[in-house]
Amino acid sequence: MVLRDFIHLAATSLAARRLRSVLTSLGIGVGIAAVVLLTSIGEGVHRYVLSEFTQFGTTLVGINPGRTTTHGTSMGVFGSERPLSIEDAEALKQLSFVEAVVPFVQGNAEVEAGNRRRRTTIYGAGPQMPRALRMRVNSGEFLPHDDPTAPRALAVLGSKLRQELFAYRNPLGQRITIAGNRYRIIGVMEPKGQVLGFDLDDTVYIPAARALELFNRETLFEIDVMYRANASVERVVEGIKRTLLARHGREDFTITTQEQMLDVLGSILNVLTFAVAAIGGISLLVGAIGIVTIMTIAVNERTGEIGLMRALGARQAQIMGLFLGEATVLAAIGGLAGLAMGLGVASLLRLALPELPVHTPWIYVVLAEVLAVVLGIISGILPARRAARLDPVEALRDE
Amino acid sequence: MMRLHSGDVTLFAWHALQGYPARTLLMLIAMAIGVAAVVVLTSLGEGARRYVSAEFASLGTNLLIVIPGRSETAGINPSTMMGETPRELTLDDARSLTRSFSVRRMAPITVGSANVMAQGRQREVVILGSSHELLAIRHWRMAQGQFLPGTDLDLATPVCVIGAKVRNEIFAARRAVGEWLRIGDRRFRVIGVMGSQGRSIGVDVHDTVIVPVASAQQLFNQSSLFRILVEAKSRSAIRPAKQFVTDTLRERHQGEEDVTVITQDGVLATFDRILQALTIAVGGIAAISLGVAGILIMNVMLVAVSQRTAEIGLLKALGANRRQILALFLSEALLLSMLGAVLGLVVGQLGSLAIRYAFPLLPAYAPAWAVSLSILVAVATGVLFSLLPARRAAGLDPVLALSRR
C-alpha cells in the first residue's frame, strides 16, 4: 500500500460517515476551544499584571522598615522602633550604581483649593520620583532638589485631582491647603491611571519630609532605589545592605528587588493558567473517549473489510496504521475547528470586554494542535490494535 | 396497535445497552467524568468559601472595624488600608466609642514590629498594642497566665502577653510567665501565653507579642491608633452601632468625616460573592465536558439507529407507532445519562472526601446546587442530544427499513 492509497482509504471511510466524523471531531474541537480560550485569558492576565509592574521600570529595589515576617509584608510599615529615615535615603545616594533614590510616605488627607475640598491620597516623595518610576510631568515641574530635611512647601497634583479642584483653570502657582498647611502648586502630572488598585491620578505629591511632619511619623514607608541597568542586582542589594547596616547597626529593614517580585508573580500566574487549562482539559479527555468509542464501533462494523484486506495481503501494521490514521485525522480536524472556535471567542471577548486582557501566543496554538493529534493517536491505539489482531478467516466469515 | 409498558421500555433500553458493553461503558465513563469534575471542583470552591467564612468568623462576632482615613473615589482601596492621616485616631476617640447602648466592647489596636530579647535570644516580631477587651472580642484563649489587665487605656503598664511561637523561640523549655522580656528599649513582664487557636487573617498570633496600647504607643513613639475594633451588642445592633461610630467620630473631628468604618458582615459578604462567582465559573468550565459527553451520546445513538434499522422496521411492522419508537430511544439515552451521572456523583463525592482527608483545613463539600445542577445538566444533555437520532429512528419507513437486509 502506498501512502496515497493510505490517505485515500482513510479519507473515504471518514467521508462515508460524514455526520459521525463531524460529531467526533466536534467533541475534540470543543475541548481544544476551551483550553485555548482559557489559556488565552490566563496569558492575557499574566501579561497585564507584569506590564502593570514593569511600567515603573525593572531596575528598582524597594526597601521597607522592619524585617519580613512570615506573611511576606513587614509590619514595620505601620510602626517600628527602628525607623527608615530621610537621612537613610540620602546616604543611599552616595552608592556608585545608584541612579535615583526616592523616599516614600503615603497617607490620606483633605485637600482644599478655594472653596473646593476633596479627601485624597497624599504621597510624600523625593525629587527624583519621575525619573525612577518613569512618570511624566504634564505642566510645570516636579518637586525641586531642596534640602531634603527641610524642603519648601511645594506640591504637584495628579491629573484627576487637578480636574476635581481646578476644573479648567490653570493650577500652577495657586495655593492649596493640605490638612491646614498651605502649599504652592508647581506642577501637574500626566495621567497614569489605576495601578493595582492605587489610583495614581487622584493624588498630590509633596516633599517626603513634609509628609512625615504632616502625618507625625518617624519612618518612611519605603525607599525606592533605581540602579544603573548595567549593575548586577546582587551587587546593588549587597551595597544597600552594607550602607544601611553601617547606619543602623543591624538588619532591621527588608529589601525587595523588582526581579524577585516579578519571578514570584510570574510563577503564581503560570500555575493559575495551568490549573485553569487543566480544568478545560477535562472536556478534551471526554472528547478523546468519544474517539475511542467511535473507532471501536468502526472496527466492529468493518470487520469484513478488514478481513478482506488481510486476505489480500495487508500486514497487521498496515491495518493498525489505517485505523490510527483515521483517529488522528479526526482529532486533527477537531483540533483545527477547536482552534478556530477558541480564537473566535477570544476575539469576541476582546471586542465585548476590552478591559479583560486576552492574549493567545502562537506557541499555544501550535501546542494545542499537537495535543489534539497526540490525543487522536493515543485514543486510536486500542481500537486499531483490535482491528490489526483480527483473524482474517474469522473476520471474513463475519461478512 | 402495539402496547408498550414503561417497564417494558426500560427493560428494552437496558438490553439494548447491554448488547454493546464496550461502547456503553465508554459513554458512561464520559458522562461520569463530566459530573465528577463538576462535583470535585465545586466542592473545592465551596471548601475555600467555607474556610474564608470561618476565618472571618474567628475574627469576632458582630464586629465593626474603624480605620483612619477615607478616600472619596473608591470606598476601600489599598491606600486606605495602610494610610496615615493628619488627624489621627486617638485613645480618646476610642474611649468615646463605648458610650452607646449598641456597643458591647471596644479594643484599640496599634501595630508595629520590634526586636524582642530575653536571656540572650532575640527575634523580630509583630507587636500588637491593645487592651483587656481584645481577648473577648477575638474569642482567643489563654494557654497560661492571664491577658492584659483591664486598667485605664492611658496606663502604660510594662506587661506583655506572648504567642506560643515567641515563647518557644525565646524561652524554649523554660518558664515564660513572670520573666522579663526586652521589647525594643523597654522591659516588660510576661504575664501570659496565648492559646493555640489564635490564628486569623493577617496576623499570626503565635508570632506576636501583645502589650497595653499605651506601652505600644510609647515604644513606637506614636499617638495614633492603627484600628479600633468595636463589637456590637447583637446582630441587629450593627447598623445603629456603625451610625453611632461614624457620628461620634465626625463630631470629635470637627465635623470632618475622615474615618472608614467597615463591618465584618460587609467584608465577609464581599469575599463570599467573589468565591461564589469563582466556584460557579470553575464548575461551568468543567460542565463544558458534559456537553462533549452529550455530543458523544448523540453520535453513538446515531450509529445505533443505523445499525438497528431492521429491528426498528420489525417493531414498526408489528404496530409500534412513532411515539413509541421515540420513547424507546429516548429512554435508552435517559438511562445511559442517569447511570453516568450517578457514577460520576459517586466518583466526585469520593474525590472530595479524598480532598477533605488530604487537607483537613479545607471543608470541601460539594454544594447541593452544584450536585443537583450537574445531574440535571447531564440528564438534560443526554436526552437533548439523543432527540435527533431518536427522531430519525421514529421517522424510518417500515418497509424500507425491513428490506435493507
PDB file of N, CA and C in Angstrom, chain A residues 15 76 124 298 321:
ATOM      1  N   ALA A  15     -15.262  10.073   5.142  1.00  0.00           N
ATOM      2  CA  ALA A  15     -16.258  10.838   4.399  1.00  0.00           C
ATOM      3  C   ALA A  15     -17.546  10.048   4.267  1.00  0.00           C
ATOM      4  N   GLY A  76       6.507  46.485  59.854  1.00  0.00           N
ATOM      5  CA  GLY A  76       7.276  47.683  60.147  1.00  0.00           C
ATOM      6  C   GLY A  76       6.744  48.911  59.441  1.00  0.00           C
ATOM      7  N   GLY A 124       4.203  61.491  50.004  1.00  0.00           N
ATOM      8  CA  GLY A 124       5.434  62.215  50.257  1.00  0.00           C
ATOM      9  C   GLY A 124       6.491  61.554  49.408  1.00  0.00           C
ATOM     10  N   ALA A 298     -16.400   1.508  14.727  1.00  0.00           N
ATOM     11  CA  ALA A 298     -15.974   1.391  13.334  1.00  0.00           C
ATOM     12  C   ALA A 298     -15.288   0.055  13.083  1.00  0.00           C
ATOM     13  N   GLY A 321      -2.061   0.996  11.154  1.00  0.00           N
ATOM     14  CA  GLY A 321      -1.776   2.361  10.678  1.00  0.00           C
ATOM     15  C   GLY A 321      -3.019   3.008  10.096  1.00  0.00           C
TER      16      GLY A 321
END
